[in-house]
Amino acid sequence: MIGYRGALRYMREPDLLDLELDAIGRVWDEGHTNFHVMIPFVRTPREVVAVREQMRAAGLLSRPGFELWVMAE
């Protein structure tokens, strides 16, 4: 029902997530910190771990005030 999107797509196509994370990092670097990131359509703990690790590697999780939210299905 959920299909190929959200956390599953991020895991299978990490290069696309890297592009999105880079854009988010640039927006934060410009001082726009009034938004947060939600991992969509999470179905397994493994998906959260994989996407969170990619966000950590992109440097987002260490930014003051950055919040990572999860939409669990």
mmCIF file of C-alpha atoms in Angstrom, residues 23-73:
data_model
loop_
_atom_site.group_PDB
_atom_site.id
_atom_site.type_symbol
_atom_site.label_atom_id
_atom_site.label_comp_id
_atom_site.label_asym_id
_atom_site.label_seq_id
_atom_site.Cartn_x
_atom_site.Cartn_y
_atom_site.Cartn_z
ATOM 1 C CA ALA A 23 20.121 21.201 0.201
ATOM 2 C CA ILE A 24 18.892 21.103 3.809
ATOM 3 C CA GLY A 25 22.417 21.785 5.058
ATOM 4 C CA ARG A 26 22.791 24.784 2.758
ATOM 5 C CA VAL A 27 19.490 26.239 3.968
ATOM 6 C CA TRP A 28 20.607 25.840 7.604
ATOM 7 C CA ASP A 29 23.965 27.430 6.767
ATOM 8 C CA GLU A 30 22.087 30.481 5.495
ATOM 9 C CA GLY A 31 20.462 30.842 8.924
ATOM 10 C CA HIS A 32 17.034 29.367 8.190
ATOM 11 C CA THR A 33 16.716 27.004 11.125
ATOM 12 C CA ASN A 34 12.967 27.164 11.711
ATOM 13 C CA PHE A 35 12.202 23.831 10.056
ATOM 14 C CA HIS A 36 12.845 20.193 10.878
ATOM 15 C CA VAL A 37 13.186 16.960 8.929
ATOM 16 C CA MET A 38 10.779 14.039 9.064
ATOM 17 C CA ILE A 39 11.660 10.588 7.762
ATOM 18 C CA PRO A 40 8.464 9.590 5.940
ATOM 19 C CA PHE A 41 6.789 6.197 5.725
ATOM 20 C CA VAL A 42 9.048 4.379 8.201
ATOM 21 C CA ARG A 43 8.090 0.722 8.511
ATOM 22 C CA THR A 44 11.073 -0.873 10.297
ATOM 23 C CA PRO A 45 13.688 0.159 12.879
ATOM 24 C CA ARG A 46 16.353 -0.709 10.282
ATOM 25 C CA GLU A 47 15.057 2.082 8.044
ATOM 26 C CA VAL A 48 15.393 4.627 10.857
ATOM 27 C CA VAL A 49 18.946 3.508 11.628
ATOM 28 C CA ALA A 50 20.043 3.661 7.983
ATOM 29 C CA VAL A 51 18.536 7.081 7.248
ATOM 30 C CA ARG A 52 19.705 8.511 10.575
ATOM 31 C CA GLU A 53 23.249 7.359 9.841
ATOM 32 C CA GLN A 54 23.175 9.076 6.476
ATOM 33 C CA MET A 55 21.949 12.283 8.131
ATOM 34 C CA ARG A 56 24.713 12.009 10.734
ATOM 35 C CA ALA A 57 27.292 11.592 7.967
ATOM 36 C CA ALA A 58 25.903 14.709 6.287
ATOM 37 C CA GLY A 59 26.478 16.637 9.525
ATOM 38 C CA LEU A 60 22.854 17.508 10.175
ATOM 39 C CA LEU A 61 22.394 15.738 13.502
ATOM 40 C CA SER A 62 25.192 17.692 15.159
ATOM 41 C CA ARG A 63 23.657 21.090 14.360
ATOM 42 C CA PRO A 64 22.233 22.919 17.388
ATOM 43 C CA GLY A 65 18.453 22.878 17.308
ATOM 44 C CA PHE A 66 18.145 20.348 14.490
ATOM 45 C CA GLU A 67 15.314 17.880 15.087
ATOM 46 C CA LEU A 68 14.750 14.598 13.293
ATOM 47 C CA TRP A 69 11.166 13.389 13.292
ATOM 48 C CA VAL A 70 9.784 10.019 12.188
ATOM 49 C CA MET A 71 6.448 9.187 10.570
ATOM 50 C CA ALA A 72 5.849 5.559 11.519
ATOM 51 C CA GLU A 73 3.572 3.426 9.392
#
